[in-house]
Tab-separated table of C-alpha atoms and ligand atoms in Angstrom:
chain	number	residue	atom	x	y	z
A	1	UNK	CA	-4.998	-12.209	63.376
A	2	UNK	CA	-2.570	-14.472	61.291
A	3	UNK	CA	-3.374	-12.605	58.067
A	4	UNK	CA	-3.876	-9.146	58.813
A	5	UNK	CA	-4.455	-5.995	56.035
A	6	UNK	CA	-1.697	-4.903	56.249
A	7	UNK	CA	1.807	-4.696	57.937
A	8	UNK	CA	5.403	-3.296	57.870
A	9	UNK	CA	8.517	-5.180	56.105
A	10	UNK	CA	11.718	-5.221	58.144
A	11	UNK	CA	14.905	-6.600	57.338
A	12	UNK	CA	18.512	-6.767	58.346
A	13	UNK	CA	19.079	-4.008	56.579
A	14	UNK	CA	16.709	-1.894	58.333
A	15	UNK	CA	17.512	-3.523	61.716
A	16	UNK	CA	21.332	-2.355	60.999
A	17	UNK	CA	20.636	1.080	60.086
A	18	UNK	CA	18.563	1.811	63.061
A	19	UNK	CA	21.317	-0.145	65.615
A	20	UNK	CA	24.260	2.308	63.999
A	21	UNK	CA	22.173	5.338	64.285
A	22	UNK	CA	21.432	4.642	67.868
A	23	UNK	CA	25.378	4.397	68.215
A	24	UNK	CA	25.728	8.090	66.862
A	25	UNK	CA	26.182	11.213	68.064
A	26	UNK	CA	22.564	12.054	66.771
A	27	UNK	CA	19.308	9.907	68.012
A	28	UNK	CA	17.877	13.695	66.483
A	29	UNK	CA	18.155	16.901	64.895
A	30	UNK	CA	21.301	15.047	63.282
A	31	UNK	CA	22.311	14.391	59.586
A	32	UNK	CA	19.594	11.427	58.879
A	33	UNK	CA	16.478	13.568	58.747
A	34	UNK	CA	18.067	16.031	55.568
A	35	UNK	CA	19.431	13.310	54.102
A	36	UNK	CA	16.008	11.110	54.023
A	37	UNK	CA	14.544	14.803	52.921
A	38	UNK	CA	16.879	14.774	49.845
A	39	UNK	CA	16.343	10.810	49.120
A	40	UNK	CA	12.301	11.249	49.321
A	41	UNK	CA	12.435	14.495	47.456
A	42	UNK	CA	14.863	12.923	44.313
A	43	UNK	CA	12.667	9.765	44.332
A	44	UNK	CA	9.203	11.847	43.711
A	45	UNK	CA	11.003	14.353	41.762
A	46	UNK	CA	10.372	17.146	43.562
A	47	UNK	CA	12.468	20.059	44.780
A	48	UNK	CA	12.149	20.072	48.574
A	49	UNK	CA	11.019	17.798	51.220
A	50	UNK	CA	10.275	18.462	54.771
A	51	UNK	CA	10.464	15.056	57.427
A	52	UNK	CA	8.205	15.165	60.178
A	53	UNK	CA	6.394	12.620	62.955
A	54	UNK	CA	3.313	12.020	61.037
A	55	UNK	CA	1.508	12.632	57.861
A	56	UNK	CA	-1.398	14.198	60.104
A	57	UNK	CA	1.517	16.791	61.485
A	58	UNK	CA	2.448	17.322	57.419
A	59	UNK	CA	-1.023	17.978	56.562
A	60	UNK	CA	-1.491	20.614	59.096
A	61	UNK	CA	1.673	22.401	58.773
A	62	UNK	CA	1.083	22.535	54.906
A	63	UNK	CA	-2.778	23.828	55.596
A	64	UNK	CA	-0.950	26.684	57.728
A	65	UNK	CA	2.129	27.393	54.954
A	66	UNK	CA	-0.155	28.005	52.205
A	67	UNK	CA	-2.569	30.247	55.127
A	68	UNK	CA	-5.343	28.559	56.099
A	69	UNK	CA	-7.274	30.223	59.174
A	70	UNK	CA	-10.534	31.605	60.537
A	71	UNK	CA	-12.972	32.163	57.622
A	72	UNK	CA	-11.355	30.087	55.056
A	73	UNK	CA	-12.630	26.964	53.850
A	74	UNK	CA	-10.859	23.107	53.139
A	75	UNK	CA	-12.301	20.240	51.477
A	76	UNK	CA	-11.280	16.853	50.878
A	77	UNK	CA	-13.122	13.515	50.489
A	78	UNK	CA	-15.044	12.020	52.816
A	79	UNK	CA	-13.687	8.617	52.031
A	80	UNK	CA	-10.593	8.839	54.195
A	81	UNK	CA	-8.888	8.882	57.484
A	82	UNK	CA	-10.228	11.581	59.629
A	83	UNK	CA	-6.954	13.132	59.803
A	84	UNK	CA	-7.235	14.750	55.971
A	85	UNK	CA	-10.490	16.853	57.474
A	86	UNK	CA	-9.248	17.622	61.047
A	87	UNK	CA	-6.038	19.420	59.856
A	88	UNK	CA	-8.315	22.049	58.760
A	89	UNK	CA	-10.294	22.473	61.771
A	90	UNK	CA	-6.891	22.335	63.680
A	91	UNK	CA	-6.171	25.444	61.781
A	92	UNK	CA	-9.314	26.938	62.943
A	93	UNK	CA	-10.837	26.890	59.098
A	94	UNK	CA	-14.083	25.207	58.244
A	95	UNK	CA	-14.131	21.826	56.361
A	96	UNK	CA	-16.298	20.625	53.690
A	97	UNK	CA	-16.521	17.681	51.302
A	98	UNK	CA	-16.700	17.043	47.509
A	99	UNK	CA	-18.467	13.365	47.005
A	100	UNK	CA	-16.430	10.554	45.786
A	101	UNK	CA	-16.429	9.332	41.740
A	102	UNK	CA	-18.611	6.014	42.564
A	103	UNK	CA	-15.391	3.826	40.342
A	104	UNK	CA	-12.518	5.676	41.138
A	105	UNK	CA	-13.299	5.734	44.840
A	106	UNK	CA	-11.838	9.402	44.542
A	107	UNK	CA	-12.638	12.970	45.117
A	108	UNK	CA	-15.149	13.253	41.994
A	109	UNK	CA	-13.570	16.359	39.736
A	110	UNK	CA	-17.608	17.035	38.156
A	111	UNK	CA	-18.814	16.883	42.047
A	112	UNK	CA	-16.412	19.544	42.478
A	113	UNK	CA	-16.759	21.955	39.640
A	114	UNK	CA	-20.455	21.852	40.423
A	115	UNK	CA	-19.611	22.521	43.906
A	116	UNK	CA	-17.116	25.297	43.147
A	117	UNK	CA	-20.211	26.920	40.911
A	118	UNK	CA	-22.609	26.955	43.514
A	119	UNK	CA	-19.775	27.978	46.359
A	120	UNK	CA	-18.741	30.533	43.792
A	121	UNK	CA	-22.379	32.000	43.971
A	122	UNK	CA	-22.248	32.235	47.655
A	123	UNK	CA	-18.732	33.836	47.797
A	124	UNK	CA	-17.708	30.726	49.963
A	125	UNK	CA	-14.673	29.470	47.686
A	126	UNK	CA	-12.359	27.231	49.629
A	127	UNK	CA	-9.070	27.969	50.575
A	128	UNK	CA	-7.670	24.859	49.931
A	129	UNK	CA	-8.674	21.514	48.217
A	130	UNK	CA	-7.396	17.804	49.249
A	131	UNK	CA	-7.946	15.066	46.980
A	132	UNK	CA	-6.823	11.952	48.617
A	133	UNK	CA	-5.522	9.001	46.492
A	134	UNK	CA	-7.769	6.511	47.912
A	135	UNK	CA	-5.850	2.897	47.756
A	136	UNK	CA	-2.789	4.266	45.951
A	137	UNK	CA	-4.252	5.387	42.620
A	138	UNK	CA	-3.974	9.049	41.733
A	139	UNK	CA	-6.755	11.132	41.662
A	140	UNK	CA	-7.628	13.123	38.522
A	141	UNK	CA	-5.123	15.782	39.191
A	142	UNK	CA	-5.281	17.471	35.511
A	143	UNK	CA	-9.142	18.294	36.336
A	144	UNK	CA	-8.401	19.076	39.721
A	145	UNK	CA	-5.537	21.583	38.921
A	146	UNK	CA	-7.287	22.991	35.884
A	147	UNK	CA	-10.159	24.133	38.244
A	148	UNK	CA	-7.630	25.636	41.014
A	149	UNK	CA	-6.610	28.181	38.270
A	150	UNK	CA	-10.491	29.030	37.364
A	151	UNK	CA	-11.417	29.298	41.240
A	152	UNK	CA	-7.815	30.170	42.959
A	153	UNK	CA	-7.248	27.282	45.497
A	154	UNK	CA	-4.343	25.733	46.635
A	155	UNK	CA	-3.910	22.298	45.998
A	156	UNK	CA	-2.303	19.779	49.162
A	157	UNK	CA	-2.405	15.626	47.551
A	158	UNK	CA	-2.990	13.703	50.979
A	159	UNK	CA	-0.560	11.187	49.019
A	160	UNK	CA	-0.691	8.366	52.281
A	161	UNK	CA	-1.748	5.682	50.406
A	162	UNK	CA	0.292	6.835	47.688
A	163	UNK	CA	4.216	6.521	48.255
A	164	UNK	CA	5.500	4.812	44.927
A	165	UNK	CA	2.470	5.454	42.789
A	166	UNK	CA	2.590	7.178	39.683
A	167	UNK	CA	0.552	9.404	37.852
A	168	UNK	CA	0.923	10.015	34.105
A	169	UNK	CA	4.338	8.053	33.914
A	170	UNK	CA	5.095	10.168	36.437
A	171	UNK	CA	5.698	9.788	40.492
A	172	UNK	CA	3.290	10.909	42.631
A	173	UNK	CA	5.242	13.413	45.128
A	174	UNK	CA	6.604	15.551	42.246
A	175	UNK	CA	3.744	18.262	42.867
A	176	UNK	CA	3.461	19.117	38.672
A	177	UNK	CA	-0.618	19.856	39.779
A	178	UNK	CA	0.110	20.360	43.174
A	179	UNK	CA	1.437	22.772	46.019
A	180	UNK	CA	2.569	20.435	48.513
A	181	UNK	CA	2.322	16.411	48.479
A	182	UNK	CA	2.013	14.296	51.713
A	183	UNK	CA	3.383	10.293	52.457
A	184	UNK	CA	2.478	8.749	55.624
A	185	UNK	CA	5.226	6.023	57.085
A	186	UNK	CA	3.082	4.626	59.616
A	187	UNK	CA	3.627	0.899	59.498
A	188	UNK	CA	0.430	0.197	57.430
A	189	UNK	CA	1.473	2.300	54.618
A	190	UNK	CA	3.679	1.260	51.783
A	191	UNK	CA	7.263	2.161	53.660
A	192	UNK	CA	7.184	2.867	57.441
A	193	UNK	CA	9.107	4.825	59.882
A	194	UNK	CA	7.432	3.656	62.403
A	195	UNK	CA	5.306	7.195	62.669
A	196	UNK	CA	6.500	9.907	60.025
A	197	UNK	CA	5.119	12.035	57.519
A	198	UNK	CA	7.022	14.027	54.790
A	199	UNK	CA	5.736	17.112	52.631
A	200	UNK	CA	7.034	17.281	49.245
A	201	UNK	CA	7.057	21.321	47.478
A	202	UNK	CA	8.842	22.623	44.816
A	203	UNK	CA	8.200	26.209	46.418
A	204	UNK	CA	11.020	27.423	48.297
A	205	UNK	CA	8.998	30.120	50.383
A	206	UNK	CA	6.468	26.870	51.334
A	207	UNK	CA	9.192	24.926	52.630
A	208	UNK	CA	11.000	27.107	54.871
A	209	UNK	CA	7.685	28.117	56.352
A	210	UNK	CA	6.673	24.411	57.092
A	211	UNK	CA	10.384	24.108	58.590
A	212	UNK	CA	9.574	26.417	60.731
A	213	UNK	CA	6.319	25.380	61.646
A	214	UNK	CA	7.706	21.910	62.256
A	215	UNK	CA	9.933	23.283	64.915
A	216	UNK	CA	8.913	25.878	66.957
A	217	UNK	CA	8.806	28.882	64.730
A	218	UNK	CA	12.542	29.194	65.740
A	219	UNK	CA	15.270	29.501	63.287
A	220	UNK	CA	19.164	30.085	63.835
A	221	UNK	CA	19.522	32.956	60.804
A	222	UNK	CA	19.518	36.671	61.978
A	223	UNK	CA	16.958	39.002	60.464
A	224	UNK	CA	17.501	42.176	59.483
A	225	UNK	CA	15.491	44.373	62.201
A	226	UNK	CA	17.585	42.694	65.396
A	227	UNK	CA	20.781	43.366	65.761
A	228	UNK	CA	21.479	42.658	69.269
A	229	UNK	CA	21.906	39.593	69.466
A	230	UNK	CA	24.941	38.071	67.383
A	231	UNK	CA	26.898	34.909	68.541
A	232	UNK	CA	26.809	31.252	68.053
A	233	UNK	CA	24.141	30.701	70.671
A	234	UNK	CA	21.773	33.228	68.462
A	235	UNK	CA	18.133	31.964	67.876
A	236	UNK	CA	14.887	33.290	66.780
A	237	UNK	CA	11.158	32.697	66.919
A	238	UNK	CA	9.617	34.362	64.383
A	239	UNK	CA	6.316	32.365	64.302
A	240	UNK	CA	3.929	30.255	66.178
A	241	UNK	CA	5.446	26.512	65.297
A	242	UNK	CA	5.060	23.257	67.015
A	243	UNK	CA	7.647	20.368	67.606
A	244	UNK	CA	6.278	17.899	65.257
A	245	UNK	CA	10.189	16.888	64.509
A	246	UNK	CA	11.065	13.603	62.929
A	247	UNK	CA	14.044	11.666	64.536
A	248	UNK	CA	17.042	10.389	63.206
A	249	UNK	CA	16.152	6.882	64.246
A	250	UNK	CA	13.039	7.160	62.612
A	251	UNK	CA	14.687	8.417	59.295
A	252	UNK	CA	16.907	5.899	58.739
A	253	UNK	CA	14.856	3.630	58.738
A	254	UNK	CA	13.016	5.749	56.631
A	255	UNK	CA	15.988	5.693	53.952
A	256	UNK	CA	16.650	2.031	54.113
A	257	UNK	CA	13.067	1.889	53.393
A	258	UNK	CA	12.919	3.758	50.554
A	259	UNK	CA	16.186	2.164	49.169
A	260	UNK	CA	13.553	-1.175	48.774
A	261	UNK	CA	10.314	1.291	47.796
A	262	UNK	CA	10.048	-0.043	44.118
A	263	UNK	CA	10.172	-3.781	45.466
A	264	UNK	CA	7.351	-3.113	47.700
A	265	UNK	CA	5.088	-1.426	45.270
A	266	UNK	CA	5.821	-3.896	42.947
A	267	UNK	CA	5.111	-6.797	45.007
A	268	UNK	CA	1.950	-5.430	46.110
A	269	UNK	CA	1.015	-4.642	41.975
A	270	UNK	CA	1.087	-8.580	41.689
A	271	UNK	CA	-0.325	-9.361	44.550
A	272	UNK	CA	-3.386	-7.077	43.012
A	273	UNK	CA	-2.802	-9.027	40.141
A	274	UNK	CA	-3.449	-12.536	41.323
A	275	UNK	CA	-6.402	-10.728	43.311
A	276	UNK	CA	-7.806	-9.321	39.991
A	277	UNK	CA	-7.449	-12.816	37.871
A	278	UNK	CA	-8.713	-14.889	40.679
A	279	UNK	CA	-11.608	-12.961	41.606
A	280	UNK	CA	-12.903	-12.190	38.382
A	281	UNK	CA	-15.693	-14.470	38.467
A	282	UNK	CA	-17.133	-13.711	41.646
A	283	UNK	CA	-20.238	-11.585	42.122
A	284	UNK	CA	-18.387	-8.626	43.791
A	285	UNK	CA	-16.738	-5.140	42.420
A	286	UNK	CA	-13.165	-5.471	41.738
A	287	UNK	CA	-11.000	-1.740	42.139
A	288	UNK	CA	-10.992	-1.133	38.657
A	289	UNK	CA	-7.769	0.781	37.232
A	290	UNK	CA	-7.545	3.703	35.316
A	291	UNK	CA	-5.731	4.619	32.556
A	292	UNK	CA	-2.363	7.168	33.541
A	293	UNK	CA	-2.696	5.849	36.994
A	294	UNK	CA	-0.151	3.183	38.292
A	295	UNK	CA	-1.426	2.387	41.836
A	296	UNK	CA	0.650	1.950	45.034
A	297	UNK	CA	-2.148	-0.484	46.601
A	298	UNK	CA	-1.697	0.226	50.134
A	299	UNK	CA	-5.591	-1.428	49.758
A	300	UNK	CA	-7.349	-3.928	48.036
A	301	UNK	CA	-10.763	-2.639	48.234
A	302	UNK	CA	-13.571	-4.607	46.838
A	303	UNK	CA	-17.730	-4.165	46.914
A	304	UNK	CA	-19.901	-7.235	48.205
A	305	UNK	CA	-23.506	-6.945	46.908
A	306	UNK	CA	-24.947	-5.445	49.721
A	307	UNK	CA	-23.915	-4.788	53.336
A	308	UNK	CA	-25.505	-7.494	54.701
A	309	UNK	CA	-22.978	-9.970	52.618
A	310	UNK	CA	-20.333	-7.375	53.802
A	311	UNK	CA	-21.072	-7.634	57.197
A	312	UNK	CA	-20.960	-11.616	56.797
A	313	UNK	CA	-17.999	-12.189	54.972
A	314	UNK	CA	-16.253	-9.790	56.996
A	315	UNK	CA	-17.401	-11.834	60.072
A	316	UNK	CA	-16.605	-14.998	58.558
A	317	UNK	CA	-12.884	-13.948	57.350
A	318	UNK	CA	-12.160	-12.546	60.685
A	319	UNK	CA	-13.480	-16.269	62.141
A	320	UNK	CA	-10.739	-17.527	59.900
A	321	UNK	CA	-7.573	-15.233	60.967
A	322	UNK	CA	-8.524	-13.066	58.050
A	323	UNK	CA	-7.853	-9.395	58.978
A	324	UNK	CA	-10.388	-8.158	56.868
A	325	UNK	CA	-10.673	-4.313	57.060
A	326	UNK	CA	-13.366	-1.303	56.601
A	327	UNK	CA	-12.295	1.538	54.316
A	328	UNK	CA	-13.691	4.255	55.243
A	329	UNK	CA	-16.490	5.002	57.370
A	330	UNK	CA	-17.068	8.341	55.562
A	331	UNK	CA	-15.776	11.036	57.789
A	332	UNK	CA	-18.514	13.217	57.425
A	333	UNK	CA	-20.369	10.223	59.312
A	334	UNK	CA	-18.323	10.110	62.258
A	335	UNK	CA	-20.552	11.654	65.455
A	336	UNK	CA	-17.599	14.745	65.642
A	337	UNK	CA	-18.655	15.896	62.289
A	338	UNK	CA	-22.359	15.425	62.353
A	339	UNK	CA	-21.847	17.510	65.475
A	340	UNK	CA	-20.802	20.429	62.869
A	341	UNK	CA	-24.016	19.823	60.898
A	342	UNK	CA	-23.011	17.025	59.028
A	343	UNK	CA	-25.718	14.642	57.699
A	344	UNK	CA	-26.367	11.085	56.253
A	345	UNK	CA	-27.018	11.763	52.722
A	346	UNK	CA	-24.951	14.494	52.641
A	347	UNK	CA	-22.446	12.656	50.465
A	348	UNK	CA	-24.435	9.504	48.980
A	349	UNK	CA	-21.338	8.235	46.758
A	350	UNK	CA	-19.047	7.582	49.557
A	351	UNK	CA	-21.881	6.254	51.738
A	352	UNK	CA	-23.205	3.755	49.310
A	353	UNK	CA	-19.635	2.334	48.516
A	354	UNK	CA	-18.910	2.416	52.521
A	355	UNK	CA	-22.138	-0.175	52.978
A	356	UNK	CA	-20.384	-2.534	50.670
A	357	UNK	CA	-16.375	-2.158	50.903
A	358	UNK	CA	-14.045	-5.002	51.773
A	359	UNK	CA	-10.586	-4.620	52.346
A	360	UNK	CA	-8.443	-7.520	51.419
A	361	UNK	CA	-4.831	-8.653	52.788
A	362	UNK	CA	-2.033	-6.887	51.006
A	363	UNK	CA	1.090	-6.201	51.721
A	364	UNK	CA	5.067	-6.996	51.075
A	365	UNK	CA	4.992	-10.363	52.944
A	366	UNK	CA	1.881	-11.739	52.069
A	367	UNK	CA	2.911	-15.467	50.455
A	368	UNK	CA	1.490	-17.283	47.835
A	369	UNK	CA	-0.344	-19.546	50.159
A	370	UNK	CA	-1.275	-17.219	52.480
A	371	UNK	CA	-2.944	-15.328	49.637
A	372	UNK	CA	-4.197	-18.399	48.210
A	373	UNK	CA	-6.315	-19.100	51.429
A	374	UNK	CA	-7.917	-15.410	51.224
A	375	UNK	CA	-8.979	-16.376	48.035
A	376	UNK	CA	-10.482	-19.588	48.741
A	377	UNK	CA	-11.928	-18.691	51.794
A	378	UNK	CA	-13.556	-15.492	49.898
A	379	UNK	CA	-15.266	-17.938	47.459
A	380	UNK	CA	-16.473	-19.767	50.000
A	381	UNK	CA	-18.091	-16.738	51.985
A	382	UNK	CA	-19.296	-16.013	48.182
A	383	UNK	CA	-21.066	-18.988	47.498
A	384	UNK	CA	-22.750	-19.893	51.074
A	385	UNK	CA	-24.802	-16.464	49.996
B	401	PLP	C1	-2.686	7.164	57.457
B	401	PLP	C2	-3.372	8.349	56.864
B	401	PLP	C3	-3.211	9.636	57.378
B	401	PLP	C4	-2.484	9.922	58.638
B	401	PLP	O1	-1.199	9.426	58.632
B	401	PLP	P1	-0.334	9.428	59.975
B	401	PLP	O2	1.070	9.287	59.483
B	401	PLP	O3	-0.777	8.243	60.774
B	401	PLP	O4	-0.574	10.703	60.676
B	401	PLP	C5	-3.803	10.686	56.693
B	401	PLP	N1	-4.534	10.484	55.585
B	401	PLP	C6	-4.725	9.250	55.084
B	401	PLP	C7	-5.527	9.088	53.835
B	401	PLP	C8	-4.172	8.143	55.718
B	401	PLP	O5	-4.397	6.914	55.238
């Protein structure tokens, strides 16, 4: 594909960073991954941040630091990766969904309070709830949080899409109606560390437990109850953790990254621009923005009339060098999750918008002209219907 969706942006800089760091004493465990922690954590403006090797291994250690098990219940939106929903099920916990808002492509916040009533009723509250900034732009967090303190849930932003995005003037990352906030730095995504994920808090207990969960369940402090043990060579498991560690190649990258974050996001805001002005004419649904939200767009999703054009255009682009993309095929479609009783129709929001949805080129190094030929070759699609 010469165009694709989306891709990573390296430079010298990055190249340099990752070349000393392989020079070092530390290829891991070293001084990088703290330091990235710190750098992430200022940016959002949040108190703590915890690195690890994917945002799929954040999401599950933050479903099992605020403790969700057996009996308890998650939901998220069914228009995302399938990673938001497994994380649950990885944690043994049942997973349900709230239907997306049919403009914001988001968790819908009166789909939820009406499904909070009626869960309410049943004494089936979940545990945890997952709204997932679809694209880049922020859910409706002040809804969202004002119903976690009428029902009690916890609160985890699957932020993936989101890294740079604000919400309210305000960076998404800094947790205000939050417990913990997730990035993803998979290539893809707005800054890459190759794989990497990183869980923002501003609760001290939640990040020590998802440092622990991140490596082993093992710490090197002494408790209380075990005094046999005390020399330099002193560890202890207190927990069942797994190694879901992120390197210190992986976060320096990560930090020269960030150092360029604003760039990126900004790049891709004009890039949505030019999108916006040149498709405005066309007989398709542009992302519309909404006010307090400053998108990220990791996507440029737009709505064809139907899915037959869908299916064409997306055929046609491809033909082109286009890399055209699908996001999402809702998850509660996927054959694993109609295995657990999960139905077509179950969620007609999220299935209606997947018939139609378009994913456009966007990213850092996508040029005028290259953008220019999406355009034009759009239009064309558009007017052989
Ligand atoms: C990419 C993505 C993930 C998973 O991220 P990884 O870093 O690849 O594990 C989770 N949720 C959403 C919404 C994503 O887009």
């Amino acid at each position: 594909m010469s165009i694709p969706y989306g891709r990573q942006s390296i430079n010298q800089q990055d190249i340099d960073a990752v070349v000393d760091v392989l020079k070092s004493d530390f290829l891991t465990q070293g001084p990088k991954v703290p330091e990235f922690e710190v750098k992430m954590a200022v940016y959002c403006g949040a108190e703590y941040g915890v690195a690890v090797n994917s945002a799929t291994s954040a999401l599950h250690i933050a479903c099992l630091a605020l403790g969700l098990g057996k009996d308890d219940f998650l939901w998220t939106s069914p228009n995302t990766f399938v990673a938001s929903a497994n994380v649950g099920l990885l944690c043994g916990a049942q997973v349900d969904f709230v239907d997306i808002d049919s403009s914001t492509y988001n968790m819908c916040p009166i789909e939820l309070e009406n499904k909070l009533k009626q869960a309410e009723s049943k004494g089936v509250l979940p545990k945890i709830v997952m709204p997932v900034h679809f694209a880049g732009q922020s859910c409706d967090m002040q809804a969202i949080y004002r119903l976690s303190k009428q029902y009690g849930f916890a609160i985890i932003e699957d932020a993936s899409h989101a890294v740079g995005a604000s919400y309210l003037d305000q960076k998404i990352g800094n947790c205000r109606y939050s417990d913990i906030t997730v990035f993803s730095f998979h290539p893809v995504k707005i800054i890459t560390t190759a794989e990497g994920g990183l869980a923002t808090t501003n609760n001290k207990d939640i990040a020590e437990r998802m440092r622990l969960l991140r490596a082993h369940g093992v710490r090197k402090k002494q408790s209380d109850n075990n005094h046999s043990f005390n020399g330099d060579w002193f560890y202890e498991q207190i927990t069942l953790g797994m190694n879901y560690r992120m390197s210190d190649v992986q976060a320096t990258l990560g930090i020269s990254q960030l150092s360029r974050v604003d760039e990126f996001v900004n790049k891709r805001q004009e890039l949505a621009s030019n999108y916006f002005k040149e498709l405005s004419t066309c007989p398709i649904t542009l992302p519309e923005q909404f006010k307090g939200t400053y998108s990220s767009f990791h996507l440029f999703p737009i709505q064809l009339k139907n899915s037959i054009v869908r299916k064409s255009v997306f055929e046609h682009m491809r033909k082109k060098g286009i890399g055209v993309q699908v996001h999402y095929i809702p998850v509660h479609r996927q054959p694993f999750y109609n295995n657990l009783g999960f139905n077509k129709g179950d969620f007609p929001n999220s299935e209606n918008y997947y018939e139609k949805v378009l994913s456009l080129p966007i990213y850092k190094a996508l040029n005028d002209s290259d953008q220019s030929f999406v355009i034009d070759t759009l239009k064309e699609c558009l007017s052989a219907e």
